[in-house]
mmCIF file of C-alpha atoms in Angstrom:
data_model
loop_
_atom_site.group_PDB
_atom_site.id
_atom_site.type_symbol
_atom_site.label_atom_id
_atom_site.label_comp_id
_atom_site.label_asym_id
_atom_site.label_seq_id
_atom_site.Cartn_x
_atom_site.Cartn_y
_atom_site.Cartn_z
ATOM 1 C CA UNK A 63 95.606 -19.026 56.915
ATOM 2 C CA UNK A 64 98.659 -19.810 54.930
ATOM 3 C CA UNK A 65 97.971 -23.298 54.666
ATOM 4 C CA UNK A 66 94.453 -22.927 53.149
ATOM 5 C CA UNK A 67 96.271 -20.342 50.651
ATOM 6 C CA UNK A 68 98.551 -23.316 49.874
ATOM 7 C CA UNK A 69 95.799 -25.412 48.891
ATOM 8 C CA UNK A 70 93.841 -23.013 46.968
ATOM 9 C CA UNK A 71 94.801 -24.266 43.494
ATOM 10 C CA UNK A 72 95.480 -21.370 40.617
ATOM 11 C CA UNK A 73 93.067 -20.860 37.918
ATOM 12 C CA UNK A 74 94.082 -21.938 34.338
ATOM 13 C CA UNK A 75 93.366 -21.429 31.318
ATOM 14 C CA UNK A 76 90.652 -24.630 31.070
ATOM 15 C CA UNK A 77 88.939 -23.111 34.186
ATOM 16 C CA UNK A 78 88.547 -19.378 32.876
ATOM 17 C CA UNK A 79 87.180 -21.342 29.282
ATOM 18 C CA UNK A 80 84.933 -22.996 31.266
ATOM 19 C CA UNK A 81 83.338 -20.271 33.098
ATOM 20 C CA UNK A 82 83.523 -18.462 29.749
ATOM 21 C CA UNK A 83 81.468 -21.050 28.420
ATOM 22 C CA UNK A 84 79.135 -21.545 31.434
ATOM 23 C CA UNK A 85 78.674 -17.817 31.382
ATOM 24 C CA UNK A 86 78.039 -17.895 27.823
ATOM 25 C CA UNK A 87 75.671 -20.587 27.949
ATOM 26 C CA UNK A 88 73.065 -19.015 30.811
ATOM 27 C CA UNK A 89 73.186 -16.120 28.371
ATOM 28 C CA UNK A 90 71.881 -17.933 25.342
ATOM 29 C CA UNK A 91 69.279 -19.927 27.574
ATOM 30 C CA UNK A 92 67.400 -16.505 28.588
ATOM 31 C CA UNK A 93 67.776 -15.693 24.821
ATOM 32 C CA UNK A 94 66.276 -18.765 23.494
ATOM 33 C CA UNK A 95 62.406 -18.098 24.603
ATOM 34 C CA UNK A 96 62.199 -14.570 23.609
ATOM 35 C CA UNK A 97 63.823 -15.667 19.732
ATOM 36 C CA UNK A 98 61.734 -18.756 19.736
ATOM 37 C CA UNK A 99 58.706 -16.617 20.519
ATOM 38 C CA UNK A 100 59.546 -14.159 17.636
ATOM 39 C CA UNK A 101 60.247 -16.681 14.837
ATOM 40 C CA UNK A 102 56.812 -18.246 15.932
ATOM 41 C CA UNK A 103 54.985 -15.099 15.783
ATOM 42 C CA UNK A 104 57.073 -13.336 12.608
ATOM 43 C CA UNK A 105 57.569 -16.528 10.398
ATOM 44 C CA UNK A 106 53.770 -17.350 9.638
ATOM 45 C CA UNK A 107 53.359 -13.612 8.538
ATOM 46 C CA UNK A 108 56.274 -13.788 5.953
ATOM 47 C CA UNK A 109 54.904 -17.438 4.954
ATOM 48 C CA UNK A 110 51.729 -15.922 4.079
ATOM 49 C CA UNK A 111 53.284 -12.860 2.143
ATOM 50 C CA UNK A 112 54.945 -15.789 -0.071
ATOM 51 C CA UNK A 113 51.482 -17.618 -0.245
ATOM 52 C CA UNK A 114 49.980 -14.833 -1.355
ATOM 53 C CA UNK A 115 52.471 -13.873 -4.049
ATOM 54 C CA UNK A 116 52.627 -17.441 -5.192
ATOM 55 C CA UNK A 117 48.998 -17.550 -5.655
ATOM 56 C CA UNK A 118 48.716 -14.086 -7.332
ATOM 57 C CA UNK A 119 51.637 -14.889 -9.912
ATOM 58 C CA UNK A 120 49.749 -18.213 -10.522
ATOM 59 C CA UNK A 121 46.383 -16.624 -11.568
ATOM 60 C CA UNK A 122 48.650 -13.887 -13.986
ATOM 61 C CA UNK A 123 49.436 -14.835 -17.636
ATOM 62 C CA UNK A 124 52.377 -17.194 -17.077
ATOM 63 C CA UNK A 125 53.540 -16.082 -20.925
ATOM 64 C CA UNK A 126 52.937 -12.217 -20.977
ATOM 65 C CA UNK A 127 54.903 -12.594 -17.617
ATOM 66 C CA UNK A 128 57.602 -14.667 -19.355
ATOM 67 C CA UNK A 129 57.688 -11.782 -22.240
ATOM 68 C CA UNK A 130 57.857 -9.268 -20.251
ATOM 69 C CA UNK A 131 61.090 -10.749 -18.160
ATOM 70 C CA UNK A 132 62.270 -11.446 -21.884
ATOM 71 C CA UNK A 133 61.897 -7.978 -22.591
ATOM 72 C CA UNK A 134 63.866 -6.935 -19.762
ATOM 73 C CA UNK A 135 66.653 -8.867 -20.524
ATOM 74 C CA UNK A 136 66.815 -7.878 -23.847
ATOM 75 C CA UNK A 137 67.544 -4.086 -23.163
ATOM 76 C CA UNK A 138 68.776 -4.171 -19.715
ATOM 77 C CA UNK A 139 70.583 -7.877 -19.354
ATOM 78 C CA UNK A 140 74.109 -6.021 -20.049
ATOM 79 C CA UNK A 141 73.570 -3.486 -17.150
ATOM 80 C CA UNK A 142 73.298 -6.399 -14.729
ATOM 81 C CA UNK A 143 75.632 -9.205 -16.064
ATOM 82 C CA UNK A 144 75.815 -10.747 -12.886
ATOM 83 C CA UNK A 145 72.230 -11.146 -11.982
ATOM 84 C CA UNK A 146 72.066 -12.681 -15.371
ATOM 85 C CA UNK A 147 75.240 -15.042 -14.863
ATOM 86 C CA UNK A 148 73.502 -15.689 -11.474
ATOM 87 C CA UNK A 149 69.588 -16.455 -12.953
ATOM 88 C CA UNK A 150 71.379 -18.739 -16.033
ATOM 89 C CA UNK A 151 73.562 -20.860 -13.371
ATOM 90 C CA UNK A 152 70.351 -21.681 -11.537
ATOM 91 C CA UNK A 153 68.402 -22.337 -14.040
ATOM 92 C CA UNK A 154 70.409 -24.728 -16.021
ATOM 93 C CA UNK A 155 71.814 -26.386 -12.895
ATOM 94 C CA UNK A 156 68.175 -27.086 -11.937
ATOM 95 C CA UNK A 157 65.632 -24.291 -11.510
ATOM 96 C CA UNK A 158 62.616 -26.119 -11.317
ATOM 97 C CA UNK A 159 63.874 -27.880 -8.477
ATOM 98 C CA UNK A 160 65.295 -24.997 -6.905
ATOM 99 C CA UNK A 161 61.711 -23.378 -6.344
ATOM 100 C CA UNK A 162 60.356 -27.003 -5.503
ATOM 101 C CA UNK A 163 63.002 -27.312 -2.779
ATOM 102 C CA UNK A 164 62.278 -23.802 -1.158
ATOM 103 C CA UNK A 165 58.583 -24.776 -1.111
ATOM 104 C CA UNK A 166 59.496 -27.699 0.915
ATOM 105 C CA UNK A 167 61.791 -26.186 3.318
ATOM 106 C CA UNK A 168 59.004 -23.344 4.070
ATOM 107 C CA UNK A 169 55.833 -26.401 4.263
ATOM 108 C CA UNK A 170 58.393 -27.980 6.809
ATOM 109 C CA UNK A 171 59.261 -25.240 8.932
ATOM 110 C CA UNK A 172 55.103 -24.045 8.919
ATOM 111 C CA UNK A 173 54.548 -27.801 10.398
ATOM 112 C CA UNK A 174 57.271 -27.244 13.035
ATOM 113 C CA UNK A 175 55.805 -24.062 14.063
ATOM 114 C CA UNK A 176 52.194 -25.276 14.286
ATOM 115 C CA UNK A 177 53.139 -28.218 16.403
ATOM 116 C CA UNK A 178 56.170 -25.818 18.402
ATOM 117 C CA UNK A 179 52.460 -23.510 18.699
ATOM 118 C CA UNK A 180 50.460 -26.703 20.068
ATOM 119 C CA UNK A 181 53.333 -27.410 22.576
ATOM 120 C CA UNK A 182 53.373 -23.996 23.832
ATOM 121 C CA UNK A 183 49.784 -24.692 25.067
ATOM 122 C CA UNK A 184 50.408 -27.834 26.705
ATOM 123 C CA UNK A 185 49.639 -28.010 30.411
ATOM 124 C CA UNK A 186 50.313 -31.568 31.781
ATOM 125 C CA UNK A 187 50.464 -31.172 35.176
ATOM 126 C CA UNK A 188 47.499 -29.271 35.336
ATOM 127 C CA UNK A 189 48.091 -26.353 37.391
ATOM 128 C CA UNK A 190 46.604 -23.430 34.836
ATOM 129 C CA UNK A 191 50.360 -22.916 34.092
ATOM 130 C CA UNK A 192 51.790 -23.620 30.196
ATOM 131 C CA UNK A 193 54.712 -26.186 31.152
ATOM 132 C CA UNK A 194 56.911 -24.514 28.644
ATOM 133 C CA UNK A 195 56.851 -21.289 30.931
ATOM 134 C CA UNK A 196 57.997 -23.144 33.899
ATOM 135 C CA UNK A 197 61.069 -24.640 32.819
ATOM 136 C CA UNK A 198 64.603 -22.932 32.083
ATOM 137 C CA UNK A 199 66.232 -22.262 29.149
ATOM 138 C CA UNK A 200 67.988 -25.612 28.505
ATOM 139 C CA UNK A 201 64.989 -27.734 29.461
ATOM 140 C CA UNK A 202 63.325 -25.601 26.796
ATOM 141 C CA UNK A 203 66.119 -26.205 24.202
ATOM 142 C CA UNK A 204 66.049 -29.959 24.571
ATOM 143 C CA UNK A 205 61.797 -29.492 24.529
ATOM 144 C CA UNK A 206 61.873 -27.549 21.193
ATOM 145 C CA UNK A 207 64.578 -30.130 19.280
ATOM 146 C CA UNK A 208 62.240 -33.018 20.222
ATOM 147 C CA UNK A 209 59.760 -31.128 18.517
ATOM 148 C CA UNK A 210 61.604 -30.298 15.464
ATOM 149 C CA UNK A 211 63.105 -33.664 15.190
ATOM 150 C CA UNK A 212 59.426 -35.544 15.986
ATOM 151 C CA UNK A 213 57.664 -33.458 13.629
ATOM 152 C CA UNK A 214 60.041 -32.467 10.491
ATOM 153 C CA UNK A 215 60.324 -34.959 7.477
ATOM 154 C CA UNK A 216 64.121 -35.875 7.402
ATOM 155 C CA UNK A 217 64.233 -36.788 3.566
ATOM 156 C CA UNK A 218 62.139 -33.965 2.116
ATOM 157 C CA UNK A 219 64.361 -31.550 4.217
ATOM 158 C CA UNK A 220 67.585 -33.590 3.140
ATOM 159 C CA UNK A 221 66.678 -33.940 -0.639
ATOM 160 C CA UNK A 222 65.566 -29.922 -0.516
ATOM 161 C CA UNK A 223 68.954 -29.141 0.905
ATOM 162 C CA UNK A 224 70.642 -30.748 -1.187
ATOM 163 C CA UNK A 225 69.144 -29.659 -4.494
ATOM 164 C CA UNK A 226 70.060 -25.748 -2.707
ATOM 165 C CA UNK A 227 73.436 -26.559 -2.508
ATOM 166 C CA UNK A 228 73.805 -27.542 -5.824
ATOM 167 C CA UNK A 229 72.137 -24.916 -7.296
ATOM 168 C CA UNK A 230 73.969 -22.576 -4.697
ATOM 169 C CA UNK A 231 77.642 -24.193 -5.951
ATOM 170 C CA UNK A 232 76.581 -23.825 -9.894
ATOM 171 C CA UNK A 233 76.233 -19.724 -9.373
ATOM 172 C CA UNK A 234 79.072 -19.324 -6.995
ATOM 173 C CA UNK A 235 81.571 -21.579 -10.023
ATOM 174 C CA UNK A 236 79.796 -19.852 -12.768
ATOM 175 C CA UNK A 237 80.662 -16.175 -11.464
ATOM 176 C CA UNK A 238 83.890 -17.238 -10.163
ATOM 177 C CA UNK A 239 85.085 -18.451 -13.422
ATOM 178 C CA UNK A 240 83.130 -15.515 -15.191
ATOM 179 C CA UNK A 241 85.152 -12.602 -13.586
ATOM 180 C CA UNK A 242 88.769 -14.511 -13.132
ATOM 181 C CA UNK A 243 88.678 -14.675 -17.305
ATOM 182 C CA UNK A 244 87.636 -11.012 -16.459
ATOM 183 C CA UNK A 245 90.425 -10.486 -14.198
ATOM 184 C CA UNK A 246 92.988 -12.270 -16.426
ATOM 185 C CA UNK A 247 92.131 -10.275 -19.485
ATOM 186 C CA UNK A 248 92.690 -7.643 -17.375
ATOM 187 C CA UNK A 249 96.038 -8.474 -16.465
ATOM 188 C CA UNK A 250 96.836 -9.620 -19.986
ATOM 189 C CA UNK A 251 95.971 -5.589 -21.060
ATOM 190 C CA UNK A 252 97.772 -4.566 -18.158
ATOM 191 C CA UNK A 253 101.171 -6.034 -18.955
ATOM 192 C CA UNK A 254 100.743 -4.580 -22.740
ATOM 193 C CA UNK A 255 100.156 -1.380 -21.857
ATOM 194 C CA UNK A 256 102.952 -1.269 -19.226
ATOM 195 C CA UNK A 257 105.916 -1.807 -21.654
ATOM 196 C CA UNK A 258 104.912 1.463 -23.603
ATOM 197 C CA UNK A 259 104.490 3.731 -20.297
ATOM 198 C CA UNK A 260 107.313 3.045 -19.170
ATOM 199 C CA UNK A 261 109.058 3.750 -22.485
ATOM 200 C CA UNK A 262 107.459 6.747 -22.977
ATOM 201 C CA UNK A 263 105.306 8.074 -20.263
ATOM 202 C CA UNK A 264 107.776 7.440 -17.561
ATOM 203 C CA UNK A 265 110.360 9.265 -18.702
ATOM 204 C CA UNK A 266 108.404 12.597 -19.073
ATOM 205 C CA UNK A 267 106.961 12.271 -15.640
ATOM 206 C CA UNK A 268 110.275 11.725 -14.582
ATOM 207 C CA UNK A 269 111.527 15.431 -15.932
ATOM 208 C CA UNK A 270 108.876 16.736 -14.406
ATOM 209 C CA UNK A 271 108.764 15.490 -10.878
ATOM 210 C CA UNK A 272 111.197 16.419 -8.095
ATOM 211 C CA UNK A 273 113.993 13.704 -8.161
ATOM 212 C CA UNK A 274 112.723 12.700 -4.408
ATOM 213 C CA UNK A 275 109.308 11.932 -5.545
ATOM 214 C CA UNK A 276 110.998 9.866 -8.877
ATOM 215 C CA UNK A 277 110.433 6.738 -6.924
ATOM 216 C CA UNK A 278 106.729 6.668 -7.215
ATOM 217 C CA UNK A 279 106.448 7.142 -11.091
ATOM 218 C CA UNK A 280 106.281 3.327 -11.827
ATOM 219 C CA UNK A 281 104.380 2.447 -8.695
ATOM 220 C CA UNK A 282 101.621 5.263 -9.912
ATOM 221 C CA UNK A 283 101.839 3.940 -13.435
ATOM 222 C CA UNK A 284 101.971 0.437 -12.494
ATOM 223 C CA UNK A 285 98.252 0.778 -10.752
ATOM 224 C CA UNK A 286 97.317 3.610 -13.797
ATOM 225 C CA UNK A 287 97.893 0.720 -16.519
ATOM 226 C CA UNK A 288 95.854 -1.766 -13.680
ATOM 227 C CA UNK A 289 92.852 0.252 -13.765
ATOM 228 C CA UNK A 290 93.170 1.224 -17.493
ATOM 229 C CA UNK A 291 93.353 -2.484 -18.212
ATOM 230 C CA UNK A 292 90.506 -3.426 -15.609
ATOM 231 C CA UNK A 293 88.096 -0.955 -17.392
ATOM 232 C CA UNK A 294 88.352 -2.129 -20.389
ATOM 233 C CA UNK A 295 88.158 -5.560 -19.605
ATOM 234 C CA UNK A 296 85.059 -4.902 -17.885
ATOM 235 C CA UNK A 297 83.396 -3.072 -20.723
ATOM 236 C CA UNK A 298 84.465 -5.715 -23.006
ATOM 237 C CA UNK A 299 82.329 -8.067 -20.125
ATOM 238 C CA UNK A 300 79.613 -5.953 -20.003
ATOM 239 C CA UNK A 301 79.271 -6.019 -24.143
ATOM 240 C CA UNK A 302 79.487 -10.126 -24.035
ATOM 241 C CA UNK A 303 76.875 -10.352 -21.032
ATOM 242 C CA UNK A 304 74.624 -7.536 -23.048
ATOM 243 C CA UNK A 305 75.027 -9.284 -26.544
ATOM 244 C CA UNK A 306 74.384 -12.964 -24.656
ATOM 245 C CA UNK A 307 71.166 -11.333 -22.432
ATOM 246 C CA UNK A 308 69.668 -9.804 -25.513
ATOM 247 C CA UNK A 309 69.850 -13.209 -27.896
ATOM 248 C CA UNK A 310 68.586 -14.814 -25.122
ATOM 249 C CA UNK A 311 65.462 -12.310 -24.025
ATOM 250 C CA UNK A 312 64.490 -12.026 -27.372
ATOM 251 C CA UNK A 313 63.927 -15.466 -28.081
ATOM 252 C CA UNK A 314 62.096 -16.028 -24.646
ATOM 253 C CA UNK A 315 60.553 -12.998 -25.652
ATOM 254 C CA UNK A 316 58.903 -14.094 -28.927
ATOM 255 C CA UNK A 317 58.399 -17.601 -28.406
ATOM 256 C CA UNK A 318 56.763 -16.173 -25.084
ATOM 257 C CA UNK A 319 54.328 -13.769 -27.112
ATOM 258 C CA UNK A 320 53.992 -16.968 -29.802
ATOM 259 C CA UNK A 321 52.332 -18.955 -26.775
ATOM 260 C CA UNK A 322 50.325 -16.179 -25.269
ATOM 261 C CA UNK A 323 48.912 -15.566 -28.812
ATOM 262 C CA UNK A 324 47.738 -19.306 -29.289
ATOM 263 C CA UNK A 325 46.339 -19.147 -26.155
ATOM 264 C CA UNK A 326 44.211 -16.111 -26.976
ATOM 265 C CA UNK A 327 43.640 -17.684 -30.164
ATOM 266 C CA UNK A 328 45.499 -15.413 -32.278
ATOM 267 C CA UNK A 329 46.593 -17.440 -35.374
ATOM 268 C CA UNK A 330 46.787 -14.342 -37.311
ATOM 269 C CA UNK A 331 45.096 -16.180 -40.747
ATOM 270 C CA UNK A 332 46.715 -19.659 -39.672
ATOM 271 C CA UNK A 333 50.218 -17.922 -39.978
ATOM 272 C CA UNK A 334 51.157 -18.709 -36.365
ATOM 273 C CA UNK A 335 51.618 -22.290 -35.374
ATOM 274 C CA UNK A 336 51.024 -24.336 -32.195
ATOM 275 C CA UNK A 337 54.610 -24.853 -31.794
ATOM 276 C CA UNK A 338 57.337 -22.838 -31.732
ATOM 277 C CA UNK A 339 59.575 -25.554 -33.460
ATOM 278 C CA UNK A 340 57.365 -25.692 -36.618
ATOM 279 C CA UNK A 341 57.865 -22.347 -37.646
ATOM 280 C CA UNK A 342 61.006 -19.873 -38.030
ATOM 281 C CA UNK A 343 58.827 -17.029 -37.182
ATOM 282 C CA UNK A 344 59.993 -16.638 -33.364
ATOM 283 C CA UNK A 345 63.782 -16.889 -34.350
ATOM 284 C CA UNK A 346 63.245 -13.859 -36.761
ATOM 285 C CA UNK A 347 61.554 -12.068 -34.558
ATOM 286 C CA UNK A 348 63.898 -13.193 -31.623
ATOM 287 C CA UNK A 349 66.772 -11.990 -33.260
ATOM 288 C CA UNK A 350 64.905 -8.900 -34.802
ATOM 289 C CA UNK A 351 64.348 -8.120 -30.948
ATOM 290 C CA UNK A 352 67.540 -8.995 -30.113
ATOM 291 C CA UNK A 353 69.853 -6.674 -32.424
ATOM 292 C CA UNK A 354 67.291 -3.651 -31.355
ATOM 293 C CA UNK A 355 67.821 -4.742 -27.800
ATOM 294 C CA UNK A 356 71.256 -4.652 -27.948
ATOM 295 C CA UNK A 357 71.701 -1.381 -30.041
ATOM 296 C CA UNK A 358 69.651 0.056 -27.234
ATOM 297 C CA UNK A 359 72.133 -0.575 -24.128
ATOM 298 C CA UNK A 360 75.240 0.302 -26.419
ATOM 299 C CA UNK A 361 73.395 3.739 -27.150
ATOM 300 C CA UNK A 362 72.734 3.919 -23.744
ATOM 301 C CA UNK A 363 75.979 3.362 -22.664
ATOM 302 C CA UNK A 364 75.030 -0.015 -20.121
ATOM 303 C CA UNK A 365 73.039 1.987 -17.584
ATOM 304 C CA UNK A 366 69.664 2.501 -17.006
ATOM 305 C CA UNK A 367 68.027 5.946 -17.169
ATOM 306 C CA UNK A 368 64.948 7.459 -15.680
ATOM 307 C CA UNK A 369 62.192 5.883 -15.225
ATOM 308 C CA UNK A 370 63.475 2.784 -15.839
ATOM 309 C CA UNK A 371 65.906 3.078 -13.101
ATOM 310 C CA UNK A 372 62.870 3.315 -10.695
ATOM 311 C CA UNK A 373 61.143 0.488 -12.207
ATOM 312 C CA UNK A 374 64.088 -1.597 -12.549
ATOM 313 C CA UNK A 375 65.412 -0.934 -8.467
ATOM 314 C CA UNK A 376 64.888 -4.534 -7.411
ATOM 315 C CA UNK A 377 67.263 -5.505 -9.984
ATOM 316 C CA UNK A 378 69.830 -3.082 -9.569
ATOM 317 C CA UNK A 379 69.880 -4.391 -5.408
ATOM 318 C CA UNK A 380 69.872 -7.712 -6.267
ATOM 319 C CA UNK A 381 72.643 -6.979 -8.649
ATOM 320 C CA UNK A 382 74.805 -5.519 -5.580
#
């Protein structure tokens, strides 16, 4: 009895890993049917909502619908400065090829799941049995990434990627460097306004506070100035991204209308051109639009009332 104690040997801490792992594993091989099965039933539905709205947007005035965004930029760009930060990064790293890419991806992943749907039906040995529903989660695993890897186009997936990542990297720079200049003109106000508190303001709270509590007047006015400083930077943010939003939305707005007039044949007595760069009439207007668009957010203080609130909700998430 003792000797076959002696020769058990003592779990360490590779062995208890391992049985983690093994554990772990069995786990995410009953897991792996069931979520295969859902993305295979879920994915073509969502597909099709995207299909749908990409053929509905097509068939819409590609113009008015450019106005109209130019609109909403114009009086509401300030409210959500980085939406807009976020919309001009993509676009100028590469929007086109943004949507392109996404297109991809989803016509790759619809050819996975029709051929993953074609495998589920395969019965090779015959016996009225799908094979994929007689072998265990691993053996399904390695059945599914054959599929994937048979069936997927390596360089369209690749190039798609890539272009995301790109695009992905210009927004995450562009609002990183956007809102450190934030944060260091905040600072920079900060460390002028603390000088004069603490000449004047500390003193007084320091009469009138109990000498125990004395050492939390310049902690208290310390974070005061902060926030002070970091509302007023971001106010003087929010007036940049409204003033920026508003030149830009106007002039998409009324070289939009320009084009959707010409298309409807609208010359107004030959006073509209083809193209916007022979005439000086959409800058006018553009910056007409522009100075009422912005004059409308400072009187309404960068937010956005009812209705527009309601109408605007998509917006206002994607902002958050």
């Amino acid at each position: 009895m003792s000797s076959a104690k002696e020769n058990e040997r003592p779990t360490t801490p590779t062995d208890d890993l391992k049985m983690k792992l093994t554990a772990a594993s069995a786990v995410v091989s009953k897991a792996v049917a069931p979520a295969i099965a859902f993305v295979s039933l879920v994915f073509p539905y969502i597909v099709q909502f995207f299909q749908v709205a990409s053929n509905t947007y097509s068939k819409l005035p590609t113009n008015a619908i450019s106005a109209l965004v130019g609109l909403i930029f114009c009086f509401f760009g300030g409210v959500y400065p980085t939406l807009f930060a976020a919309i001009q990064a993509a676009k100028h790293s590469g929007g086109e090829k943004l949507i392109a890419s996404i297109k991809d991806l989803t016509n790759e992943v619809t050819v996975i799941l029709e051929a993953s749907k074609k495998d589920d039906e395969i019965d090779a040995d015959g016996d009225g049995i799908a094979d994929v529903k007689q072998i265990d989660g691993k053996a399904l695993i390695m059945r599914k990434t054959g599929v994937v890897l048979e069936k997927c186009n390596p360089d369209k997936i690749n190039t798609a990627v890539g272009y995301i990542y790109v695009t992905w990297m210009a927004v995450v720079v562009t609002l990183k460097v956007e809102f450190a200049r934030t944060i260091a003109l905040a600072l920079s106000i900060s460390s002028s306004l603390r000088a004069p508190s603490r000449s004047y303001i500390e003193p007084t709270l320091a009469a009138i506070i109990p000498a125990q509590y004395n050492k939390w007047v310049p902690v208290i006015l310390d974070w005061t100035c902060k926030s002070i400083a970091m509302s007023i930077a971001w106010y003087i943010q929010t007036i940049i991204s409204a003033f920026t939003s508003a030149t830009y939305g106007g002039l998409k707005f009324s070289r939009s209308l320009l084009k959707f007039c010409n298309q409807q044949g609208w010359t107004f007595g030959g006073m509209l051109p083809k193209d916007h760069r022979d005439t000086s009439i959409d800058e006018i207007f553009g910056w007409m639009m522009a100075a009422l668009g912005f004059y409308f957010q400072y009187k309404l203080g960068f937010d956005v009332p009812f209705p527009f609130n309601i109408v605007l909700w998509p917006l206002e998430t994607a902002e958050w």
